[in-house]
PDB file of C-alpha atoms in Angstrom:
ATOM      1  CA  LYS A  29       0.000   0.000   0.000  1.00  0.00           C
ATOM      2  CA  ILE A  30       2.849   2.384   0.880  1.00  0.00           C
ATOM      3  CA  LEU A  31       4.641   1.730  -2.409  1.00  0.00           C
ATOM      4  CA  LYS A  32       1.454   2.250  -4.426  1.00  0.00           C
ATOM      5  CA  LEU A  33       0.769   5.589  -2.749  1.00  0.00           C
ATOM      6  CA  LYS A  34       4.347   6.904  -2.954  1.00  0.00           C
ATOM      7  CA  GLY A  35       5.447   5.883  -6.457  1.00  0.00           C
ATOM      8  CA  PRO A  36       7.366   6.468  -8.600  1.00  0.00           C
ATOM      9  CA  LEU A  37      10.150   5.271  -6.264  1.00  0.00           C
ATOM     10  CA  LEU A  38      13.835   4.451  -6.417  1.00  0.00           C
ATOM     11  CA  ILE A  39      14.932   2.327  -3.424  1.00  0.00           C
ATOM     12  CA  LEU A  40      18.669   1.941  -2.893  1.00  0.00           C
ATOM     13  CA  PHE A  41      20.419  -0.751  -0.814  1.00  0.00           C
ATOM     14  CA  ASP A  42      24.164  -0.185  -0.683  1.00  0.00           C
ATOM     15  CA  GLU A  43      26.507  -2.875   0.762  1.00  0.00           C
ATOM     16  CA  LEU A  44      23.581  -5.141   1.659  1.00  0.00           C
ATOM     17  CA  LEU A  45      25.868  -8.130   2.327  1.00  0.00           C
ATOM     18  CA  GLU A  46      27.953  -6.163   4.842  1.00  0.00           C
ATOM     19  CA  TYR A  47      24.789  -5.087   6.680  1.00  0.00           C
ATOM     20  CA  THR A  48      23.339  -8.619   6.661  1.00  0.00           C
ATOM     21  CA  THR A  49      26.619 -10.089   7.938  1.00  0.00           C
ATOM     22  CA  ARG A  50      26.581  -7.708  10.915  1.00  0.00           C
ATOM     23  CA  ALA A  51      22.848  -8.290  11.437  1.00  0.00           C
ATOM     24  CA  ALA A  52      23.500 -12.016  11.924  1.00  0.00           C
ATOM     25  CA  GLY A  53      24.695 -11.207  15.449  1.00  0.00           C
ATOM     26  CA  THR A  54      21.359  -9.619  16.448  1.00  0.00           C
ATOM     27  CA  SER A  55      18.586 -11.927  17.685  1.00  0.00           C
ATOM     28  CA  VAL A  56      14.940 -11.356  16.759  1.00  0.00           C
ATOM     29  CA  LYS A  57      12.923 -13.829  18.903  1.00  0.00           C
ATOM     30  CA  ASP A  58      13.738 -17.272  17.445  1.00  0.00           C
ATOM     31  CA  SER A  59      15.373 -15.762  14.338  1.00  0.00           C
ATOM     32  CA  THR A  60      18.116 -13.226  13.554  1.00  0.00           C
ATOM     33  CA  LEU A  61      18.021  -9.769  12.022  1.00  0.00           C
ATOM     34  CA  ALA A  62      19.975 -11.189   9.062  1.00  0.00           C
ATOM     35  CA  ALA A  63      17.302 -13.831   8.342  1.00  0.00           C
ATOM     36  CA  GLN A  64      14.583 -11.200   8.683  1.00  0.00           C
ATOM     37  CA  THR A  65      16.472  -8.894   6.315  1.00  0.00           C
ATOM     38  CA  ILE A  66      16.762 -11.603   3.659  1.00  0.00           C
ATOM     39  CA  ALA A  67      13.049 -12.448   4.037  1.00  0.00           C
ATOM     40  CA  PHE A  68      12.125  -8.746   3.779  1.00  0.00           C
ATOM     41  CA  THR A  69      14.346  -8.336   0.696  1.00  0.00           C
ATOM     42  CA  GLN A  70      12.521 -11.220  -0.980  1.00  0.00           C
ATOM     43  CA  GLU A  71       9.095  -9.687  -0.229  1.00  0.00           C
ATOM     44  CA  LEU A  72      10.198  -6.233  -1.359  1.00  0.00           C
ATOM     45  CA  THR A  73      11.654  -7.422  -4.665  1.00  0.00           C
ATOM     46  CA  GLU A  74       8.523  -9.483  -5.391  1.00  0.00           C
ATOM     47  CA  VAL A  75       6.251  -6.486  -4.781  1.00  0.00           C
ATOM     48  CA  ALA A  76       8.535  -4.155  -6.762  1.00  0.00           C
ATOM     49  CA  GLY A  77       8.328  -6.594  -9.651  1.00  0.00           C
ATOM     50  CA  ILE A  78       4.531  -6.364  -9.698  1.00  0.00           C
ATOM     51  CA  LEU A  79       4.080  -2.609  -9.295  1.00  0.00           C
ATOM     52  CA  ASP A  80       4.779   0.020 -11.948  1.00  0.00           C
ATOM     53  CA  LYS A  81       7.436   2.712 -11.525  1.00  0.00           C
ATOM     54  CA  ILE A  82       9.251   1.027  -8.629  1.00  0.00           C
ATOM     55  CA  CYS A  83      12.972   0.326  -8.947  1.00  0.00           C
ATOM     56  CA  VAL A  84      15.031  -1.444  -6.259  1.00  0.00           C
ATOM     57  CA  VAL A  85      18.816  -1.204  -6.639  1.00  0.00           C
ATOM     58  CA  ILE A  86      20.977  -3.565  -4.565  1.00  0.00           C
ATOM     59  CA  THR A  87      24.781  -3.523  -4.584  1.00  0.00           C
ATOM     60  CA  LEU A  88      26.624  -6.764  -3.900  1.00  0.00           C
ATOM     61  CA  PRO A  89      30.403  -7.310  -4.079  1.00  0.00           C
ATOM     62  CA  SER A  90      31.815  -8.855  -7.253  1.00  0.00           C
ATOM     63  CA  SER A  91      34.906 -10.296  -5.517  1.00  0.00           C
ATOM     64  CA  VAL A  92      34.635 -13.516  -3.499  1.00  0.00           C
ATOM     65  CA  LEU A  93      37.309 -12.060  -1.184  1.00  0.00           C
ATOM     66  CA  GLU A  94      34.823  -9.463   0.054  1.00  0.00           C
ATOM     67  CA  HIS A  95      32.418 -12.087   1.397  1.00  0.00           C
ATOM     68  CA  TYR A  96      34.065 -12.103   4.842  1.00  0.00           C
ATOM     69  CA  ASP A  97      33.592 -15.749   5.947  1.00  0.00           C
ATOM     70  CA  ALA A  98      31.687 -18.978   5.239  1.00  0.00           C
ATOM     71  CA  SER A  99      28.425 -17.750   6.792  1.00  0.00           C
ATOM     72  CA  ALA A 100      28.649 -14.503   4.799  1.00  0.00           C
ATOM     73  CA  GLU A 101      29.219 -16.578   1.655  1.00  0.00           C
ATOM     74  CA  LYS A 102      25.999 -18.449   2.411  1.00  0.00           C
ATOM     75  CA  MET A 103      24.112 -15.164   2.893  1.00  0.00           C
ATOM     76  CA  PHE A 104      25.609 -13.812  -0.329  1.00  0.00           C
ATOM     77  CA  ASN A 105      24.216 -16.810  -2.208  1.00  0.00           C
ATOM     78  CA  GLN A 106      20.819 -16.309  -0.527  1.00  0.00           C
ATOM     79  CA  LEU A 107      20.700 -12.627  -1.470  1.00  0.00           C
ATOM     80  CA  GLN A 108      21.655 -13.475  -5.043  1.00  0.00           C
ATOM     81  CA  LYS A 109      18.917 -16.117  -5.187  1.00  0.00           C
ATOM     82  CA  VAL A 110      16.320 -13.754  -3.674  1.00  0.00           C
ATOM     83  CA  SER A 111      17.038 -10.980  -6.154  1.00  0.00           C
ATOM     84  CA  GLY A 112      17.894 -13.264  -9.065  1.00  0.00           C
ATOM     85  CA  ARG A 113      14.354 -13.975 -10.194  1.00  0.00           C
ATOM     86  CA  LEU A 114      13.740 -10.347 -11.131  1.00  0.00           C
ATOM     87  CA  GLU A 115      17.238  -8.939 -11.470  1.00  0.00           C
ATOM     88  CA  LYS A 116      18.948  -6.992 -14.202  1.00  0.00           C
ATOM     89  CA  ILE A 117      22.695  -6.946 -13.587  1.00  0.00           C
ATOM     90  CA  TYR A 118      24.715  -3.806 -14.245  1.00  0.00           C
ATOM     91  CA  SER A 119      28.441  -3.273 -13.977  1.00  0.00           C
ATOM     92  CA  PRO A 120      29.123   0.138 -12.384  1.00  0.00           C
ATOM     93  CA  VAL A 121      32.179   0.764 -14.572  1.00  0.00           C
ATOM     94  CA  ARG A 122      32.640  -0.462 -18.135  1.00  0.00           C
ATOM     95  CA  ASP A 123      36.160  -1.113 -19.399  1.00  0.00           C
ATOM     96  CA  SER A 124      35.855   1.702 -21.935  1.00  0.00           C
ATOM     97  CA  GLU A 125      34.985   4.166 -19.162  1.00  0.00           C
ATOM     98  CA  ILE A 126      37.709   3.323 -16.645  1.00  0.00           C
ATOM     99  CA  SER A 127      40.261   5.922 -17.847  1.00  0.00           C
ATOM    100  CA  GLN A 128      37.863   8.828 -17.428  1.00  0.00           C
ATOM    101  CA  VAL A 129      36.531   7.497 -14.103  1.00  0.00           C
ATOM    102  CA  ILE A 130      40.087   7.321 -12.761  1.00  0.00           C
ATOM    103  CA  ARG A 131      40.886  10.855 -13.891  1.00  0.00           C
ATOM    104  CA  ARG A 132      37.734  12.294 -12.339  1.00  0.00           C
ATOM    105  CA  ARG A 133      38.438  10.570  -9.046  1.00  0.00           C
ATOM    106  CA  LEU A 134      42.106  11.571  -8.824  1.00  0.00           C
ATOM    107  CA  PHE A 135      42.174  15.113 -10.251  1.00  0.00           C
ATOM    108  CA  SER A 136      39.939  18.060  -9.451  1.00  0.00           C
ATOM    109  CA  ASN A 137      40.552  19.433 -12.940  1.00  0.00           C
ATOM    110  CA  VAL A 138      42.459  18.486 -16.099  1.00  0.00           C
ATOM    111  CA  ASP A 139      42.505  21.091 -18.861  1.00  0.00           C
ATOM    112  CA  LEU A 140      42.728  18.946 -21.984  1.00  0.00           C
ATOM    113  CA  LYS A 141      43.243  21.987 -24.242  1.00  0.00           C
ATOM    114  CA  GLU A 142      46.402  22.888 -22.347  1.00  0.00           C
ATOM    115  CA  CYS A 143      47.495  19.240 -22.363  1.00  0.00           C
ATOM    116  CA  GLU A 144      46.985  18.787 -26.107  1.00  0.00           C
ATOM    117  CA  SER A 145      50.473  20.091 -26.899  1.00  0.00           C
ATOM    118  CA  ASN A 146      51.999  17.421 -24.612  1.00  0.00           C
ATOM    119  CA  ILE A 147      49.963  14.689 -26.285  1.00  0.00           C
ATOM    120  CA  SER A 148      50.808  15.933 -29.800  1.00  0.00           C
ATOM    121  CA  GLU A 149      54.493  16.196 -28.954  1.00  0.00           C
ATOM    122  CA  PHE A 150      54.585  12.619 -27.677  1.00  0.00           C
ATOM    123  CA  LEU A 151      52.646  11.262 -30.660  1.00  0.00           C
ATOM    124  CA  GLU A 152      54.977  13.006 -33.107  1.00  0.00           C
ATOM    125  CA  TYR A 153      57.984  11.540 -31.294  1.00  0.00           C
ATOM    126  CA  ALA A 154      56.445   8.062 -30.988  1.00  0.00           C
ATOM    127  CA  GLU A 155      55.520   7.928 -34.695  1.00  0.00           C
ATOM    128  CA  LYS A 156      59.015   9.025 -35.709  1.00  0.00           C
ATOM    129  CA  GLU A 157      60.614   6.420 -33.396  1.00  0.00           C
ATOM    130  CA  GLY A 158      58.181   3.680 -34.448  1.00  0.00           C
ATOM    131  CA  ILE A 159      57.041   2.889 -30.903  1.00  0.00           C
ATOM    132  CA  LEU A 160      53.268   3.220 -31.268  1.00  0.00           C
ATOM    133  CA  PRO A 161      51.336  -0.032 -30.620  1.00  0.00           C
ATOM    134  CA  ALA A 162      51.339  -2.420 -33.567  1.00  0.00           C
ATOM    135  CA  ARG A 163      48.273  -2.341 -35.795  1.00  0.00           C
ATOM    136  CA  MET A 164      46.973   0.829 -34.153  1.00  0.00           C
ATOM    137  CA  GLU A 165      46.377   4.051 -36.028  1.00  0.00           C
ATOM    138  CA  ILE A 166      47.899   7.190 -34.525  1.00  0.00           C
ATOM    139  CA  SER A 167      44.391   8.714 -34.317  1.00  0.00           C
ATOM    140  CA  GLU A 168      43.180   5.755 -32.254  1.00  0.00           C
ATOM    141  CA  TYR A 169      46.124   5.989 -29.848  1.00  0.00           C
ATOM    142  CA  LYS A 170      45.594   9.743 -29.574  1.00  0.00           C
ATOM    143  CA  GLU A 171      41.980   9.180 -28.553  1.00  0.00           C
ATOM    144  CA  LYS A 172      43.054   6.679 -25.889  1.00  0.00           C
ATOM    145  CA  PHE A 173      45.739   9.100 -24.648  1.00  0.00           C
ATOM    146  CA  ILE A 174      43.233  11.960 -24.362  1.00  0.00           C
ATOM    147  CA  ASP A 175      40.972   9.693 -22.277  1.00  0.00           C
ATOM    148  CA  SER A 176      43.779   8.573 -19.947  1.00  0.00           C
ATOM    149  CA  PHE A 177      45.855  11.792 -19.731  1.00  0.00           C
ATOM    150  CA  PRO A 178      48.025  12.544 -17.758  1.00  0.00           C
ATOM    151  CA  PHE A 179      48.692   8.784 -17.764  1.00  0.00           C
ATOM    152  CA  LEU A 180      50.020   7.037 -20.836  1.00  0.00           C
ATOM    153  CA  PRO A 181      47.294   4.585 -21.967  1.00  0.00           C
ATOM    154  CA  ASP A 182      49.676   1.702 -21.172  1.00  0.00           C
ATOM    155  CA  VAL A 183      49.472   2.588 -17.454  1.00  0.00           C
ATOM    156  CA  ILE A 184      45.710   2.088 -17.220  1.00  0.00           C
ATOM    157  CA  GLU A 185      45.690  -0.991 -19.439  1.00  0.00           C
ATOM    158  CA  THR A 186      48.515  -2.722 -17.540  1.00  0.00           C
ATOM    159  CA  LEU A 187      47.078  -2.064 -14.085  1.00  0.00           C
ATOM    160  CA  TYR A 188      43.405  -2.586 -14.927  1.00  0.00           C
ATOM    161  CA  HIS A 189      43.651  -5.572 -17.262  1.00  0.00           C
ATOM    162  CA  ARG A 190      46.847  -7.356 -16.202  1.00  0.00           C
ATOM    163  CA  TRP A 191      47.178  -6.664 -12.469  1.00  0.00           C
ATOM    164  CA  GLY A 192      43.392  -6.409 -12.280  1.00  0.00           C
ATOM    165  CA  SER A 193      43.099 -10.042 -13.380  1.00  0.00           C
ATOM    166  CA  LEU A 194      44.966 -11.228 -10.245  1.00  0.00           C
ATOM    167  CA  PRO A 195      42.393 -12.861  -7.908  1.00  0.00           C
ATOM    168  CA  THR A 196      43.224 -10.603  -4.931  1.00  0.00           C
ATOM    169  CA  PHE A 197      43.288  -7.309  -6.895  1.00  0.00           C
ATOM    170  CA  GLN A 198      40.132  -5.177  -6.728  1.00  0.00           C
ATOM    171  CA  ARG A 199      40.186  -3.677 -10.186  1.00  0.00           C
ATOM    172  CA  THR A 200      38.832  -0.132  -9.938  1.00  0.00           C
ATOM    173  CA  ARG A 201      39.641   0.417  -6.257  1.00  0.00           C
ATOM    174  CA  GLY A 202      43.082  -1.175  -6.606  1.00  0.00           C
ATOM    175  CA  VAL A 203      43.999   0.973  -9.609  1.00  0.00           C
ATOM    176  CA  LEU A 204      42.752   4.149  -7.897  1.00  0.00           C
ATOM    177  CA  ARG A 205      44.736   3.383  -4.761  1.00  0.00           C
ATOM    178  CA  LEU A 206      47.933   2.678  -6.702  1.00  0.00           C
ATOM    179  CA  LEU A 207      47.673   5.714  -8.944  1.00  0.00           C
ATOM    180  CA  SER A 208      46.924   8.032  -6.014  1.00  0.00           C
ATOM    181  CA  LEU A 209      50.228   6.857  -4.469  1.00  0.00           C
ATOM    182  CA  ILE A 210      52.043   7.421  -7.775  1.00  0.00           C
ATOM    183  CA  ILE A 211      50.641  10.940  -8.160  1.00  0.00           C
ATOM    184  CA  TYR A 212      51.591  11.824  -4.594  1.00  0.00           C
ATOM    185  CA  SER A 213      55.149  10.541  -5.114  1.00  0.00           C
ATOM    186  CA  LEU A 214      55.470  12.766  -8.227  1.00  0.00           C
ATOM    187  CA  ARG A 215      53.871  15.864  -6.706  1.00  0.00           C
ATOM    188  CA  GLU A 216      57.114  17.898  -6.760  1.00  0.00           C
ATOM    189  CA  SER A 217      58.278  16.796 -10.205  1.00  0.00           C
ATOM    190  CA  SER A 218      57.392  18.165 -13.612  1.00  0.00           C
ATOM    191  CA  ARG A 219      56.556  15.607 -16.314  1.00  0.00           C
ATOM    192  CA  PRO A 220      54.662  15.992 -19.598  1.00  0.00           C
ATOM    193  CA  TYR A 221      52.833  12.693 -18.807  1.00  0.00           C
ATOM    194  CA  ILE A 222      53.101   9.700 -16.441  1.00  0.00           C
ATOM    195  CA  SER A 223      54.279   6.320 -17.723  1.00  0.00           C
ATOM    196  CA  LEU A 224      54.889   2.929 -16.084  1.00  0.00           C
ATOM    197  CA  ALA A 225      58.566   3.851 -15.807  1.00  0.00           C
ATOM    198  CA  ASP A 226      57.648   6.702 -13.438  1.00  0.00           C
ATOM    199  CA  PHE A 227      56.512   4.233 -10.755  1.00  0.00           C
ATOM    200  CA  ASP A 228      59.115   4.636  -8.009  1.00  0.00           C
ATOM    201  CA  LEU A 229      59.600   1.127  -6.613  1.00  0.00           C
ATOM    202  CA  SER A 230      62.093   2.461  -4.055  1.00  0.00           C
ATOM    203  CA  ASN A 231      59.080   4.158  -2.427  1.00  0.00           C
ATOM    204  CA  ASP A 232      58.136   1.639   0.257  1.00  0.00           C
ATOM    205  CA  GLU A 233      54.386   2.328   0.134  1.00  0.00           C
ATOM    206  CA  ILE A 234      54.226   1.890  -3.660  1.00  0.00           C
ATOM    207  CA  ARG A 235      56.410  -1.211  -3.546  1.00  0.00           C
ATOM    208  CA  ARG A 236      54.328  -2.831  -0.769  1.00  0.00           C
ATOM    209  CA  GLU A 237      51.160  -2.191  -2.751  1.00  0.00           C
ATOM    210  CA  PHE A 238      52.510  -4.355  -5.591  1.00  0.00           C
ATOM    211  CA  VAL A 239      54.318  -6.985  -3.510  1.00  0.00           C
ATOM    212  CA  LYS A 240      51.215  -7.833  -1.454  1.00  0.00           C
ATOM    213  CA  TYR A 241      49.607  -9.250  -4.611  1.00  0.00           C
ATOM    214  CA  ILE A 242      52.558 -11.322  -5.816  1.00  0.00           C
ATOM    215  CA  GLY A 243      54.456 -12.399  -2.677  1.00  0.00           C
ATOM    216  CA  ASN A 244      57.139 -11.043  -0.363  1.00  0.00           C
ATOM    217  CA  GLU A 245      59.861 -12.935  -2.241  1.00  0.00           C
ATOM    218  CA  PHE A 246      59.701 -10.218  -4.902  1.00  0.00           C
ATOM    219  CA  ASP A 247      61.079  -7.709  -2.407  1.00  0.00           C
ATOM    220  CA  SER A 248      64.543  -9.158  -2.975  1.00  0.00           C
ATOM    221  CA  VAL A 249      63.967  -9.249  -6.752  1.00  0.00           C
ATOM    222  CA  ILE A 250      63.117  -5.536  -6.848  1.00  0.00           C
ATOM    223  CA  SER A 251      66.038  -4.640  -4.570  1.00  0.00           C
ATOM    224  CA  ALA A 252      68.660  -6.642  -6.439  1.00  0.00           C
ATOM    225  CA  ASP A 253      67.610  -5.625  -9.932  1.00  0.00           C
ATOM    226  CA  ILE A 254      66.077  -2.156  -9.634  1.00  0.00           C
ATOM    227  CA  THR A 255      66.280  -0.129  -6.430  1.00  0.00           C
ATOM    228  CA  GLU A 256      69.487  -0.809  -4.455  1.00  0.00           C
ATOM    229  CA  LYS A 257      72.538   1.409  -5.023  1.00  0.00           C
ATOM    230  CA  ASP A 258      74.466  -1.554  -6.450  1.00  0.00           C
ATOM    231  CA  SER A 259      71.494  -3.030  -8.340  1.00  0.00           C
ATOM    232  CA  GLY A 260      71.894  -4.242 -11.898  1.00  0.00           C
ATOM    233  CA  SER A 261      69.814  -1.353 -13.236  1.00  0.00           C
ATOM    234  CA  ARG A 262      71.954   1.255 -11.458  1.00  0.00           C
ATOM    235  CA  LYS A 263      75.104  -0.326 -12.929  1.00  0.00           C
ATOM    236  CA  VAL A 264      73.662  -0.070 -16.433  1.00  0.00           C
ATOM    237  CA  ASP A 265      72.570   3.545 -15.774  1.00  0.00           C
ATOM    238  CA  GLU A 266      76.209   4.338 -15.034  1.00  0.00           C
ATOM    239  CA  ALA A 267      77.474   2.374 -18.045  1.00  0.00           C
ATOM    240  CA  LEU A 268      75.250   4.248 -20.519  1.00  0.00           C
ATOM    241  CA  GLY A 269      77.455   7.332 -20.203  1.00  0.00           C
ATOM    242  CA  LYS A 270      77.204  10.851 -18.819  1.00  0.00           C
ATOM    243  CA  SER A 271      74.662  12.054 -21.375  1.00  0.00           C
ATOM    244  CA  PHE A 272      72.028   9.578 -20.176  1.00  0.00           C
ATOM    245  CA  ARG A 273      73.074   8.926 -16.559  1.00  0.00           C
ATOM    246  CA  GLY A 274      70.642  11.395 -15.002  1.00  0.00           C
ATOM    247  CA  LEU A 275      67.704   9.965 -16.974  1.00  0.00           C
ATOM    248  CA  LYS A 276      68.000   6.523 -15.309  1.00  0.00           C
ATOM    249  CA  ILE A 277      66.985   4.849 -18.565  1.00  0.00           C
ATOM    250  CA  ALA A 278      67.965   1.344 -17.387  1.00  0.00           C
ATOM    251  CA  THR A 279      66.045   1.709 -14.116  1.00  0.00           C
ATOM    252  CA  ARG A 280      63.038   2.970 -16.066  1.00  0.00           C
ATOM    253  CA  ALA A 281      63.264   0.020 -18.477  1.00  0.00           C
ATOM    254  CA  ALA A 282      63.584  -2.537 -15.652  1.00  0.00           C
ATOM    255  CA  THR A 283      60.636  -0.968 -13.793  1.00  0.00           C
ATOM    256  CA  THR A 284      58.513  -1.208 -16.944  1.00  0.00           C
ATOM    257  CA  ILE A 285      59.464  -4.869 -17.444  1.00  0.00           C
ATOM    258  CA  PHE A 286      58.579  -5.649 -13.819  1.00  0.00           C
ATOM    259  CA  LEU A 287      55.125  -4.095 -14.133  1.00  0.00           C
ATOM    260  CA  TYR A 288      54.414  -6.013 -17.349  1.00  0.00           C
ATOM    261  CA  SER A 289      55.484  -9.313 -15.764  1.00  0.00           C
ATOM    262  CA  PHE A 290      52.349 -10.138 -13.779  1.00  0.00           C
ATOM    263  CA  SER A 291      48.745 -11.031 -14.505  1.00  0.00           C
ATOM    264  CA  GLY A 292      46.177 -13.593 -13.457  1.00  0.00           C
ATOM    265  CA  GLY A 293      46.174 -15.045 -16.958  1.00  0.00           C
ATOM    266  CA  ILE A 294      48.738 -16.344 -19.410  1.00  0.00           C
ATOM    267  CA  GLU A 295      49.719 -12.924 -20.779  1.00  0.00           C
ATOM    268  CA  LYS A 296      52.953 -11.831 -19.112  1.00  0.00           C
ATOM    269  CA  GLY A 297      56.001  -9.872 -20.266  1.00  0.00           C
ATOM    270  CA  CYS A 298      56.302  -7.223 -22.959  1.00  0.00           C
ATOM    271  CA  HIS A 299      57.827  -6.383 -26.317  1.00  0.00           C
ATOM    272  CA  LEU A 300      60.741  -4.011 -26.787  1.00  0.00           C
ATOM    273  CA  GLY A 301      58.415  -1.403 -28.324  1.00  0.00           C
ATOM    274  CA  GLU A 302      56.303  -1.391 -25.158  1.00  0.00           C
ATOM    275  CA  ILE A 303      59.397  -0.927 -22.997  1.00  0.00           C
ATOM    276  CA  LYS A 304      60.585   1.906 -25.233  1.00  0.00           C
ATOM    277  CA  ARG A 305      57.210   3.654 -25.110  1.00  0.00           C
ATOM    278  CA  SER A 306      57.234   3.796 -21.301  1.00  0.00           C
ATOM    279  CA  ALA A 307      60.951   4.098 -20.519  1.00  0.00           C
ATOM    280  CA  THR A 308      62.035   6.656 -23.108  1.00  0.00           C
ATOM    281  CA  THR A 309      62.060  10.415 -22.757  1.00  0.00           C
ATOM    282  CA  ILE A 310      60.997  12.430 -25.785  1.00  0.00           C
ATOM    283  CA  ASP A 311      64.253  14.441 -25.800  1.00  0.00           C
ATOM    284  CA  ASN A 312      66.314  11.335 -26.586  1.00  0.00           C
ATOM    285  CA  PRO A 313      66.284   8.581 -29.213  1.00  0.00           C
ATOM    286  CA  SER A 314      64.426   5.462 -28.041  1.00  0.00           C
ATOM    287  CA  SER A 315      67.365   3.366 -29.263  1.00  0.00           C
ATOM    288  CA  VAL A 316      69.020   4.198 -25.920  1.00  0.00           C
ATOM    289  CA  VAL A 317      66.323   2.085 -24.236  1.00  0.00           C
ATOM    290  CA  ALA A 318      67.161  -0.829 -26.546  1.00  0.00           C
ATOM    291  CA  GLU A 319      70.842  -0.481 -25.597  1.00  0.00           C
ATOM    292  CA  ALA A 320      69.887  -0.425 -21.911  1.00  0.00           C
ATOM    293  CA  VAL A 321      67.770  -3.583 -22.291  1.00  0.00           C
ATOM    294  CA  GLU A 322      70.677  -5.423 -23.940  1.00  0.00           C
ATOM    295  CA  GLN A 323      72.953  -4.487 -21.046  1.00  0.00           C
ATOM    296  CA  LEU A 324      70.289  -5.387 -18.475  1.00  0.00           C
ATOM    297  CA  LYS A 325      70.257  -8.952 -19.830  1.00  0.00           C
ATOM    298  CA  SER A 326      73.757  -9.500 -18.505  1.00  0.00           C
ATOM    299  CA  ASN A 327      73.453  -7.394 -15.332  1.00  0.00           C
ATOM    300  CA  LEU A 328      70.184  -8.467 -13.710  1.00  0.00           C
ATOM    301  CA  PHE A 329      69.795 -11.533 -11.478  1.00  0.00           C
ATOM    302  CA  PHE A 330      66.151 -12.114 -12.217  1.00  0.00           C
TER     303      PHE A 330
END
């Protein structure tokens, strides 16, 4: 009767599983508040399905790791079953939208007109050096870069699709958390854009954020090959000569390789062109990155 009188209505239930899990500890006569909540949800969704202009929106976690414990897993399955008869499932963020969602969450304002010169300068350099993605038109890459700026498109794609496919990685939240740390670490530097090579793995907070997904044994890998003063990357940085020493090209290349090396699927590693695109600086020929990679082969442990 209430719903008929008050329509049209939009009824929102956010984090219903979390609420129901906590409600399991509250007794209601011979039942629990959790059981009553699930029963009420079933009645509400049935009524909403009959009436016109009533919409019930329920959010449930997509990751099994957010289900808390075995009893919560059981309640999750019950809630899915209750809503499943009438449900329409929506993903809050589509893959094509993730770049713009990330930018809106992390930056109060990005003036794309002012940034266009940076994007054009990079594209001109990348086309001349032949480091644009294979089988991709420059116009297509430009569109992706505009969407992801100030991040190179490779940053979003590597974190969201590769690292995001790891079972313990929460895709949107995990990417936002990582990139907020990266931005903060670069707050006093001036860069035309941010690439994978700009991820400072010597920063303990950034490093821990990656290592927690792949295992603590990679702490020693990162130290020996990338971050320590006598690491293989530092040795190659020195060997490249005075002109390139300050650019840390070898460290940038090794960092890029590390970030491309993990995913929950079979796709791991990267091509030389991908390393060049992230590790190079537009004031220098990308062939320096290729030279660094050759030297890294004989200077890295891992």
